[in-house]
Coordinates of C-alpha atoms and ligand atoms in Angstrom, one line a residue:
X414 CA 0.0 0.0 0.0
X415 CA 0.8 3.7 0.0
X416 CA 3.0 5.2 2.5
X417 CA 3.2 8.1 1.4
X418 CA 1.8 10.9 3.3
X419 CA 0.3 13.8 1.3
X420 CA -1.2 17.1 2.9
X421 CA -3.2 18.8 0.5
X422 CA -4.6 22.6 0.6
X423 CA -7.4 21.7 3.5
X424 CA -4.2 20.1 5.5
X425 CA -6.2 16.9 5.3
X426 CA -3.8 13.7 5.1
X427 CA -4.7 12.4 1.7
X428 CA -3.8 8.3 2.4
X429 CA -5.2 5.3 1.1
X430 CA -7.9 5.4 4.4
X431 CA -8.9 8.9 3.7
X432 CA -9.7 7.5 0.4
X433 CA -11.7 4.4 1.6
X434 CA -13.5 7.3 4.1
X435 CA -15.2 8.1 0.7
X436 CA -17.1 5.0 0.4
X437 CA -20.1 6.0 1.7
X438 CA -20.1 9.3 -0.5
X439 CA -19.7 7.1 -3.4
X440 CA -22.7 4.5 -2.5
X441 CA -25.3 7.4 -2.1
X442 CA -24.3 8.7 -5.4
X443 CA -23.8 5.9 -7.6
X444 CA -25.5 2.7 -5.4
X445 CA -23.3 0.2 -3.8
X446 CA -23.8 -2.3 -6.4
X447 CA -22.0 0.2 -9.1
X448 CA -19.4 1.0 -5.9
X449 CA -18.7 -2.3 -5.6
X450 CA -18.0 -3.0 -9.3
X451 CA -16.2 -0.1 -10.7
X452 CA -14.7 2.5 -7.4
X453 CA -14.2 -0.2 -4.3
X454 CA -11.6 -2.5 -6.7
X455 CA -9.8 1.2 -7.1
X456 CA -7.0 1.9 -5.3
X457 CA -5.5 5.3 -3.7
X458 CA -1.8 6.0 -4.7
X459 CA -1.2 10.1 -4.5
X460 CA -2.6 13.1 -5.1
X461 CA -0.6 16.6 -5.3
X462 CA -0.6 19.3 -7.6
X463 CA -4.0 18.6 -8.1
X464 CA -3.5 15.2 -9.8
X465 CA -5.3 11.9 -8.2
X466 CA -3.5 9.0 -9.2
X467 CA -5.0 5.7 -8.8
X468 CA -4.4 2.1 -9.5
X469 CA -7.4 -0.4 -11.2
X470 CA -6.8 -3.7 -11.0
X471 CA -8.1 -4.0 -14.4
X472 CA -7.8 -2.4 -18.0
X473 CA -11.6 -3.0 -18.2
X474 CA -12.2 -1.0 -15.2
X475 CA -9.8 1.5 -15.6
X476 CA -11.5 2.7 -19.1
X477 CA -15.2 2.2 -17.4
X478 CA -14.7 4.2 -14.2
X479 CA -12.9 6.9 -17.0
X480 CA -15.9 7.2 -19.2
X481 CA -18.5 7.0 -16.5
X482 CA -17.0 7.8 -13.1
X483 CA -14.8 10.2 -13.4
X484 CA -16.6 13.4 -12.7
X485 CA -18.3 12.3 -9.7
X486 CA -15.1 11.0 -8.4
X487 CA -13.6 14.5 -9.1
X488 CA -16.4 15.9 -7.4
X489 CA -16.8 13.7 -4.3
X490 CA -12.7 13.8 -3.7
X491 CA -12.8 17.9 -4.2
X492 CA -15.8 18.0 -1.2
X493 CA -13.2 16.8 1.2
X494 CA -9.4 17.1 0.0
X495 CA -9.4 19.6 -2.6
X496 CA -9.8 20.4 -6.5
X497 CA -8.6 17.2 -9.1
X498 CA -7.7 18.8 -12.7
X499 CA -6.9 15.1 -13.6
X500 CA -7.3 12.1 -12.7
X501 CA -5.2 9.8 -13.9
X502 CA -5.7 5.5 -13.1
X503 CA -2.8 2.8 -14.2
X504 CA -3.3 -0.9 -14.4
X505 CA -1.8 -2.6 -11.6
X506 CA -2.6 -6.3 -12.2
X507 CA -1.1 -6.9 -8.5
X508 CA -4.1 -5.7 -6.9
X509 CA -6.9 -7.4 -5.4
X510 CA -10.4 -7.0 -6.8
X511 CA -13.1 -6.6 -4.3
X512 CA -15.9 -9.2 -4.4
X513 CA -19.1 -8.3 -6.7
X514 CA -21.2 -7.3 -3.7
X515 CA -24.5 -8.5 -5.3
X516 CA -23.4 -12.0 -6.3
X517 CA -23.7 -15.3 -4.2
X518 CA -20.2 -16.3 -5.4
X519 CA -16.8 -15.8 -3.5
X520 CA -14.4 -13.0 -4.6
X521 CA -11.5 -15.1 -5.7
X522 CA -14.5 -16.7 -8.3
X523 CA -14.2 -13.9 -10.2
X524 CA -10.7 -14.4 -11.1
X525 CA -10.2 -17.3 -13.6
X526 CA -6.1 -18.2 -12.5
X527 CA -5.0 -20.5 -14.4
X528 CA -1.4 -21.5 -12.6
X529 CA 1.2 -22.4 -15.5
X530 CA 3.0 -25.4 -14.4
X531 CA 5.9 -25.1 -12.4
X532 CA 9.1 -24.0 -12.9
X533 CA 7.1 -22.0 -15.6
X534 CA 7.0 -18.8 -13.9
X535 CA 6.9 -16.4 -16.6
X536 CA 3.8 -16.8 -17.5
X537 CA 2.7 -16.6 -13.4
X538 CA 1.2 -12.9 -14.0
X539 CA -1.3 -14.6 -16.5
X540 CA -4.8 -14.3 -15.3
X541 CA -7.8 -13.4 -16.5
X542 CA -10.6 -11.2 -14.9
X543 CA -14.0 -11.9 -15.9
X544 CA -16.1 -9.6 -15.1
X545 CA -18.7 -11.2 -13.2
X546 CA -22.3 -9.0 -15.2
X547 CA -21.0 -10.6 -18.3
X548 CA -23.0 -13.9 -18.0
X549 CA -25.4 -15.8 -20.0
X550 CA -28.3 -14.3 -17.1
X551 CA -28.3 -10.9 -18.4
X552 CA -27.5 -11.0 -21.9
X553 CA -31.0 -9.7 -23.8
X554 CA -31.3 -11.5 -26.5
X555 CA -33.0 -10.1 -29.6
X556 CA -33.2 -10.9 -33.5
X557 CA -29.5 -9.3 -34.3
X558 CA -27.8 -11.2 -31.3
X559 CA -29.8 -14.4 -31.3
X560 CA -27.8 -16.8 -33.0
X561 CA -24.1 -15.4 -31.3
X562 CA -25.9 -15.9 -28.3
X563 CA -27.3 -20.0 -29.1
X564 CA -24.0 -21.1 -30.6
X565 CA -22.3 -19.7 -27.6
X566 CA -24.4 -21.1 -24.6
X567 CA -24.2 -24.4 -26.7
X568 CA -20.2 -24.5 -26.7
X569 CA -20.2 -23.5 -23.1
X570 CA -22.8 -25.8 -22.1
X571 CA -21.0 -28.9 -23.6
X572 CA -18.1 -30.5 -22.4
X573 CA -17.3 -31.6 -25.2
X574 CA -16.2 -30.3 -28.4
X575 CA -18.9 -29.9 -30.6
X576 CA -18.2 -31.1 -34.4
X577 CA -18.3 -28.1 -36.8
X578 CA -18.3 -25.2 -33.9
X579 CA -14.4 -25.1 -32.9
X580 CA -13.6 -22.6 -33.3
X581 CA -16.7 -20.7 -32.3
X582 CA -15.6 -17.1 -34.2
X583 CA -18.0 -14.2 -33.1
X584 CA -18.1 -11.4 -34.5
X585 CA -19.9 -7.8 -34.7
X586 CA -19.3 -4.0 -34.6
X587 CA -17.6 -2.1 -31.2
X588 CA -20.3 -2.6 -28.1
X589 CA -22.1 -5.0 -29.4
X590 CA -22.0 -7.9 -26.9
X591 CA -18.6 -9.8 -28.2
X592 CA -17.1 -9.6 -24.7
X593 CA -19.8 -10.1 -22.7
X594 CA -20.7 -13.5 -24.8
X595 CA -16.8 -14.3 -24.5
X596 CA -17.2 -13.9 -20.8
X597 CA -19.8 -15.4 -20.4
X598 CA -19.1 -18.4 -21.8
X599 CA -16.0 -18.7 -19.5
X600 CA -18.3 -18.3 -16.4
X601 CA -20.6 -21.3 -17.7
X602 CA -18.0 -23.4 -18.5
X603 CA -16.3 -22.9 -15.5
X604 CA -19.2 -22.9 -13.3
X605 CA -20.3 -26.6 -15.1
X606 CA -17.1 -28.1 -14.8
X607 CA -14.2 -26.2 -12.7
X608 CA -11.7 -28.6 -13.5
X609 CA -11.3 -27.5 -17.1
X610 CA -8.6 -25.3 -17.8
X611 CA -9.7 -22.3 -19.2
X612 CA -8.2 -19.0 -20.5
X613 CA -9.2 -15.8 -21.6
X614 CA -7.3 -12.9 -23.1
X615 CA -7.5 -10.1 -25.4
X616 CA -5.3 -10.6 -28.9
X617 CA -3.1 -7.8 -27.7
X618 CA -2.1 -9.9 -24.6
X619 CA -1.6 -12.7 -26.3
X620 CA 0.2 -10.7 -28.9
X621 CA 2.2 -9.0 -26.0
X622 CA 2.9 -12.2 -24.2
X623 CA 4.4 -13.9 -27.5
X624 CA 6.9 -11.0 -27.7
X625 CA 7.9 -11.1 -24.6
X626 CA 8.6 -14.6 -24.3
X627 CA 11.0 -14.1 -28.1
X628 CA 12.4 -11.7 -25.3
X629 CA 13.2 -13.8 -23.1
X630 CA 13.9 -16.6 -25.4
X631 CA 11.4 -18.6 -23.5
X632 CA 8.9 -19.3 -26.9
X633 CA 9.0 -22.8 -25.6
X634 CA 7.3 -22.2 -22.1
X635 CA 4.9 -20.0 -24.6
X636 CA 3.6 -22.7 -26.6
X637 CA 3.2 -25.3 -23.6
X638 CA 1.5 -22.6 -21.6
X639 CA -1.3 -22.0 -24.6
X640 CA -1.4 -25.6 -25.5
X641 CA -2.1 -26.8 -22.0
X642 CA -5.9 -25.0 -21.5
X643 CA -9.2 -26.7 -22.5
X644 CA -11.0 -23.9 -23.3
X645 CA -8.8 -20.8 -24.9
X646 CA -10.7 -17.5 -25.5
X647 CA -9.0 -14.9 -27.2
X648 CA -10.8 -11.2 -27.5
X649 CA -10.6 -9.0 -30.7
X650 CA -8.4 -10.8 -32.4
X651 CA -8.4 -8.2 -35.1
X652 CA -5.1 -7.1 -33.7
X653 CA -3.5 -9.9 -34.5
X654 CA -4.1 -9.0 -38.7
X655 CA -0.6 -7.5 -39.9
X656 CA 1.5 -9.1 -37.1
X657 CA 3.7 -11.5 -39.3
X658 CA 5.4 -13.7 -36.1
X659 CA 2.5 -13.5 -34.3
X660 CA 0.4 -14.8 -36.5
X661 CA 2.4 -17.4 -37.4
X662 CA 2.2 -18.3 -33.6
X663 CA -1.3 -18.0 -33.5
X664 CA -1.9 -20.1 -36.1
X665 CA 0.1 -22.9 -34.7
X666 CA -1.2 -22.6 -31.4
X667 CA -4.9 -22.7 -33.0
X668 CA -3.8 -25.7 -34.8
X669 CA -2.2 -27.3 -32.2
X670 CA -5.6 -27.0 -29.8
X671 CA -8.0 -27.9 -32.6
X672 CA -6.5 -31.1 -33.7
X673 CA -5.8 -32.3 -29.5
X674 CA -10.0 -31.3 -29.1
X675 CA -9.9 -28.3 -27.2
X676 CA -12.3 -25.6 -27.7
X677 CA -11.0 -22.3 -29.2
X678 CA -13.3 -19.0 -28.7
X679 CA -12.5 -16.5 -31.0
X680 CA -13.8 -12.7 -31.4
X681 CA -12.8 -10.1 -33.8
X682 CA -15.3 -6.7 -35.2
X683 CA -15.1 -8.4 -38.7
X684 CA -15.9 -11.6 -40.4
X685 CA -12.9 -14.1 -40.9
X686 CA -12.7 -12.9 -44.8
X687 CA -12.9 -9.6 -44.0
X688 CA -9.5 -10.0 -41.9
X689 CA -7.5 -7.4 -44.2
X690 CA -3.7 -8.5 -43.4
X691 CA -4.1 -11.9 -42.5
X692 CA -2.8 -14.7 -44.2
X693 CA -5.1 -16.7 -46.7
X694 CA -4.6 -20.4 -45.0
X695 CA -5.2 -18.4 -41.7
X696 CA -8.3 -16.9 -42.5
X697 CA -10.1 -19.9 -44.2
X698 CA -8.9 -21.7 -40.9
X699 CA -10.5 -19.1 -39.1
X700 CA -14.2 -19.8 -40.7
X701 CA -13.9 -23.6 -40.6
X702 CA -15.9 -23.6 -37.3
X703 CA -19.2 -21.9 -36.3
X704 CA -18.8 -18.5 -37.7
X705 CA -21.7 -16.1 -35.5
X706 CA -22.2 -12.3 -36.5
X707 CA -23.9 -9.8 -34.3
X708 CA -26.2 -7.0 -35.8
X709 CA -27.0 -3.7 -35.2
X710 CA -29.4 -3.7 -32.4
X711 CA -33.2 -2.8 -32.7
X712 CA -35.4 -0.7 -31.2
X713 CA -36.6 -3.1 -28.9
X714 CA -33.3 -4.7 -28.1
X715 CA -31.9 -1.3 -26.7
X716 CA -34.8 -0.7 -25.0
X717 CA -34.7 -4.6 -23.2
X718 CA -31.1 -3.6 -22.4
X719 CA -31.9 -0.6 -21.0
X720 CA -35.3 -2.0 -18.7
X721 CA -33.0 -5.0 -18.0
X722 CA -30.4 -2.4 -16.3
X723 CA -33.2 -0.5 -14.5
X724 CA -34.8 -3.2 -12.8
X725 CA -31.3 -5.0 -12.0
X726 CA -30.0 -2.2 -10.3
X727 CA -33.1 -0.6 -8.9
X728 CA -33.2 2.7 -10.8
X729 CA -36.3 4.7 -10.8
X730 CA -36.0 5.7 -14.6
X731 CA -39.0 7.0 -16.2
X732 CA -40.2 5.1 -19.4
X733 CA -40.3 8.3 -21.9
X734 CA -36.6 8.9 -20.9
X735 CA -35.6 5.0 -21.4
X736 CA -37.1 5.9 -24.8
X737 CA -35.6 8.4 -25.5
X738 CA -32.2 6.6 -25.0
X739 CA -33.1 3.7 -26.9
X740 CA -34.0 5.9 -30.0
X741 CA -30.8 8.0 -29.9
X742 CA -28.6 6.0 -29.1
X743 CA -28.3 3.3 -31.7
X744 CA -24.5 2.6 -32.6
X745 CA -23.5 0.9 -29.6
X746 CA -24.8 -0.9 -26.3
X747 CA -22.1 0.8 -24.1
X748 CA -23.2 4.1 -25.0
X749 CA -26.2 3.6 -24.2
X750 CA -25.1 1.8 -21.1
X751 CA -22.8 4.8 -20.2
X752 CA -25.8 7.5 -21.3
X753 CA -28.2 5.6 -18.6
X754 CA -25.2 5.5 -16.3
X755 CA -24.7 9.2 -16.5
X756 CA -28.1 10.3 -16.1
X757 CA -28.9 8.4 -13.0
X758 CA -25.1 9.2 -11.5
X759 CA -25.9 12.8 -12.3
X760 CA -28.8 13.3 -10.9
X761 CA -28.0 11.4 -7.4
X762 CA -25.2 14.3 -7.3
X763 CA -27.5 17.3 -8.0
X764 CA -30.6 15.6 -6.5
X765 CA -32.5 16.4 -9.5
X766 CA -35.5 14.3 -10.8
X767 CA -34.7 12.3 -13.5
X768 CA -37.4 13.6 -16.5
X769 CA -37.0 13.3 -20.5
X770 CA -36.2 17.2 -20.3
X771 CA -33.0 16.7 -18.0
X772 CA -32.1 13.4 -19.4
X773 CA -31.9 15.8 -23.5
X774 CA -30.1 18.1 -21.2
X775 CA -27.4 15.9 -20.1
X776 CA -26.8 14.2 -23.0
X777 CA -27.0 16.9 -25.9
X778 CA -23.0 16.5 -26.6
X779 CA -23.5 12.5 -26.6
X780 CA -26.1 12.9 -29.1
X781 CA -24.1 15.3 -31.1
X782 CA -21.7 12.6 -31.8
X783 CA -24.0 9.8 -32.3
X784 CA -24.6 12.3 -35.0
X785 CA -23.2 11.9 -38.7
X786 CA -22.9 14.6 -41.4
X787 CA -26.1 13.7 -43.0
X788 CA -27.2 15.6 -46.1
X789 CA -31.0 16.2 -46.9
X790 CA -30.5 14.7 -49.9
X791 CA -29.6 11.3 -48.4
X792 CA -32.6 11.6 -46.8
X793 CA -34.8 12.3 -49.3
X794 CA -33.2 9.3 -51.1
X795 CA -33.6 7.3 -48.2
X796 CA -36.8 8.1 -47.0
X797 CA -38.3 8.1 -51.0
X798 CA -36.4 4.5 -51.2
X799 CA -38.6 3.1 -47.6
X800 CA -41.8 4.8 -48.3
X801 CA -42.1 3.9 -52.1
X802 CA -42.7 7.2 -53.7
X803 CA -41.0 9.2 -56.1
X804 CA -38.3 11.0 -55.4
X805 CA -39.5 13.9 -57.2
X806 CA -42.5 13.6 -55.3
X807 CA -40.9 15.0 -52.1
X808 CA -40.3 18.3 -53.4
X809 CA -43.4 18.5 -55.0
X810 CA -46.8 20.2 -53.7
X811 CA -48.2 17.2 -53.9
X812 CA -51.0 16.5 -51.1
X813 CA -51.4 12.7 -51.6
X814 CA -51.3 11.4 -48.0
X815 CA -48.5 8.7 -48.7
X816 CA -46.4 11.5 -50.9
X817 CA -47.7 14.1 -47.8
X818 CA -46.3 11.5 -45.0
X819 CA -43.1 10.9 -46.6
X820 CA -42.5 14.3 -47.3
X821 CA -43.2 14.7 -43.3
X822 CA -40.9 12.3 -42.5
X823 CA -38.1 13.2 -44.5
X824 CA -38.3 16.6 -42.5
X825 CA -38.5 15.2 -39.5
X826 CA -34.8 13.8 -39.9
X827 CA -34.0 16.7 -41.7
X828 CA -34.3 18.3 -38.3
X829 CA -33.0 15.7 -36.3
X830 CA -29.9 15.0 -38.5
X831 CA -28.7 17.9 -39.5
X832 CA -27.9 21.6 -38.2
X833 CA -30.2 23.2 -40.9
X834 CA -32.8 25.6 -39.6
X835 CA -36.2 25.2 -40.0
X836 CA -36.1 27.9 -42.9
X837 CA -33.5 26.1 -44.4
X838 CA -35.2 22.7 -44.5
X839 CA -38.3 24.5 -45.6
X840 CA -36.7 26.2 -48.8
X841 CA -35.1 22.5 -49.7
X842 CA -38.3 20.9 -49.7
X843 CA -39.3 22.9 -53.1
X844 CA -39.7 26.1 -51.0
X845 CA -42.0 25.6 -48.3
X846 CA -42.2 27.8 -45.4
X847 CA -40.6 26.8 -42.1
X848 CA -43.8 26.2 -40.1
X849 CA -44.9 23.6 -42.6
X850 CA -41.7 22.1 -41.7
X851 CA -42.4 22.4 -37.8
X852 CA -45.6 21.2 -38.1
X853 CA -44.5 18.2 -40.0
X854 CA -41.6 17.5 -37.2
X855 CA -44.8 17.5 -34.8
X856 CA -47.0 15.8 -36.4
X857 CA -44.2 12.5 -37.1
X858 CA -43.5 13.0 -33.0
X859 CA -47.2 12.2 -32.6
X860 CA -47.7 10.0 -35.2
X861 CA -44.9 7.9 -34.2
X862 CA -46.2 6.6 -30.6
X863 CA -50.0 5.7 -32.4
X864 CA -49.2 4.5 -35.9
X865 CA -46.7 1.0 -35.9
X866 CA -46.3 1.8 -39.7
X867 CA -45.1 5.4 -39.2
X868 CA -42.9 4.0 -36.6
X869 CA -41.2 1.1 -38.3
X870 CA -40.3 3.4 -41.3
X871 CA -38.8 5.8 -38.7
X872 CA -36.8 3.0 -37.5
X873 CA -35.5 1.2 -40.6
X874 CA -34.4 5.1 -41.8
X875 CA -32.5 6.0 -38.6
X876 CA -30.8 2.2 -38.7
X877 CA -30.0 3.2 -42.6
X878 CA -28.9 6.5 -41.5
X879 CA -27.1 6.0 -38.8
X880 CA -25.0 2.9 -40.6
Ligands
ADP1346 P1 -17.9 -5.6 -27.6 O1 -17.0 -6.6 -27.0 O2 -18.7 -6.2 -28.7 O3 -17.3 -4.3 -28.0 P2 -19.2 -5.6 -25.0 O4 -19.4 -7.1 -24.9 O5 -18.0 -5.1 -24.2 O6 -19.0 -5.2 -26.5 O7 -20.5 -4.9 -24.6 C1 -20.6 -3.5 -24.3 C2 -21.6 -3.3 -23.2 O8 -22.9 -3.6 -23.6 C3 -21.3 -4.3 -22.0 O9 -21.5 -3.6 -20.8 C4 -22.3 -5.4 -22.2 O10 -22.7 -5.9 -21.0 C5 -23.5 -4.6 -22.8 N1 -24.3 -5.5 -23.7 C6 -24.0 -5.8 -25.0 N2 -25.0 -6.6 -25.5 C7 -25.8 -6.8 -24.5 C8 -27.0 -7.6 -24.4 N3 -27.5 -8.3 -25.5 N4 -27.7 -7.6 -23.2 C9 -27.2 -6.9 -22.2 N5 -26.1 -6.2 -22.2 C10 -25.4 -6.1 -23.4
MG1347 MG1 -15.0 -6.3 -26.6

């Protein structure tokens, strides 16, 4: 632990236990369930010139607490010791992590350890955190995860290799569910049979650990190490493309696990053909298994996420506001995770009623970047393309009430996708005045909650828009 002794301007000792005093701040603002996950595994290790330095005993929660803690922790730690202009959090694998609070399972359950053999002490640091919400349990499943989510309970559940699923290769765009399906798997597999060897990793730490051990001329301790597990997850292996040695490595260690009937978990944001660098024999290898892709989610998905979350953690979140998340945030499940996160942290901290209006208030810049340079015209195109009717027919004065409706809607995102004014959209729309244009932004707002058409069309244009 710390020893060193740090007065700050209040002439408060800043230690490690002043830190821990914090804990209960922390637990009114953010719940002790989120505590317990992402501040309690944190650890104190200075703070002067305004600077709070603290270890995670995790990458994964370093890079959560920094996109969804970090304010609060400025402000709680400013209360009592004084003001933070950065807060800066390294990785210190030595550290404990604190048991998930909420969970019937003991703490050292959530570490996977798999102990190289002896003498083989290299590899000793290598273990792998799972963290413990990624299970099977509270994965929503939905039409664009569905089929990631039945091949992977199916190679977890069996204790065997499956023929035609090893490897099992998942794959999807950033935040889809890749990791949690990864970990998950582990915890089932694990939980079914504990005496299976299993490891997980991320390609760059496998990537990382291959050079080290050219390093240390050790390769040979390397290939017994990977070649000794049952069930061998590797995470995004994507960065493992262009890395001649490494994937030469891979590849042998792949082979090696396949043909001795262990399983092999795979994950990567593209398809194996799409693997850009790789080598030919490695990427048909790749796709020899059960090959899964995650979509985009829906809708509904986002919004069974996002109800999931709330009754899970107890959250009083009104349904207009989980809505209005769901609808806006559409790229990726950890923003909209993180968005949820922020409005309920936020509000605990300023005691402020959680309503659509705050919620639009608090996350107008995350909505700005979900936000693409969208032109009118790809709109038009796009909107003329769902609704079937004539492009020309936009423009036009045409009153028909399918030509009228699309014309409506085609405003509608005109005004929700782009930084035009209302004037502006107006005069692209063959000239038409700006309330016409108001009116028709209303009148898709209402239309959308009665009429299921209206709203599917606004759905499959935002998912084409937003691709
Ligand atoms: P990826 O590895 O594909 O980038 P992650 O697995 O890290 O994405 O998922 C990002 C976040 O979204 C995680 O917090 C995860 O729990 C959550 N998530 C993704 N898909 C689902 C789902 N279907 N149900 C519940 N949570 C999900
Ligand atoms: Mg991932």
């Amino acid at each position: 632990m710390n020893k060193a002794i740090i007065i700050n301007e209040t002439n408060r000792e800043v230690n490690e236990a002043a830190w821990v005093e914090l804990s209960d701040k922390f637990i009114k603002i953010i719940g002790e369930g989120n505590f317990n996950s992402w501040i309690k595994p944190l650890k104190f290790s200075s703070y002067s010139s305004a600077i709070l330095n603290l270890k995670s005993p995790t990458r994964f929660i370093r890079d959560w607490v920094n996109s969804n803690y970090s304010e609060i922790i400025r402000n709680i730690f400013r209360d009592s010791f004084g003001n933070v202009a950065a807060i800066n959090i390294v990785v210190d694998s030595q550290i404990a992590i604190a048991p998930a609070s909420t969970d019937s399972q003991s703490s050292n359950q959530d570490v996977i350890n798999f102990k190289p053999s002896a003498g083989n002490r290299d590899f000793s640091e290598i273990e792998s955190i799972l963290d413990p919400r990624f299970k099977f349990e509270n994965f929503v499943v939905g039409n664009s995860n569905s089929f990631a989510y039945a091949a992977a309970k199916s190679v977890a559940e069996s204790n065997e290799v499956i023929a035609g699923s090893n490897p099992l290769f998942i794959y999807g765009g950033v935040g889809l569910g890749k990791t949690h399906l990864m970990h998950a798997i582990a915890w089932k597999v694990k939980e079914q049979n504990p005496d299976r060897k299993i490891l997980y990793l991320s390609a760059e730490k496998f990537m990382y650990k291959f050079i080290k051990s050219l390093q240390d001329k050790n390769i040979v301790s390397f290939k017994e190490y990977f070649r000794s597990v049952d069930v061998l997850l590797i995470d995004d292996i994507q960065f493992i493309c262009g890395k001649n040695s490494t994937q030469e490595e891979f590849f042998h260690t792949f082979n090696a696990l396949i043909e001795n009937g262990k399983q092999l978990v795979l994950s990567a944001d593209r398809s194996p053909s799409d693997m850009g660098e790789m080598e030919e024999r490695i990427k048909s290898r790749l796709g020899w298994g059960l090959v899964a892709d995650i979509n985009s989610t829906s809708f509904e998905l986002r919004l069974g996420i996002l109800e999931t979350k709330v009754k899970s953690f107890n959250l009083n979140v009104p349904k207009d506001v989980l809505e209005f998340l769901a609808e806006n945030i559409t790229s990726n499940i950890r923003e909209l995770e993180g968005a949820l996160n922020k409005i309920v942290a936020q509000s605990r901290l300023l005691r402020e009623e959680i309503s659509l209006d705050y919620a639009k208030r608090i996350l107008k810049d995350l909505l700005k970047a979900n936000q693409k340079n969208i032109t009118i015209d790809q709109i038009k195109k796009l909107v003329s393309e769902q609704c079937a009717v004539k492009l020309g027919d936009i423009n036009s004065p045409k009153r028909t009430q399918n030509i009228a409706r699309a014309r409506q809607l085609a405003m509608y995102f005109a005004k929700k996708y782009t930084n035009k004014s209302l004037p502006e959209i107006g005069k692209n729309f063959g000239g038409k005045d700006h309330t016409t244009v108001l009116h028709a932004v209303r009148k898709i707002e209402e239309l959308k909650d009665t009429i299921p058409e209206i709203r599917e069309n606004l759905e499959v244009i935002t998912r084409l828009l937003e691709k």
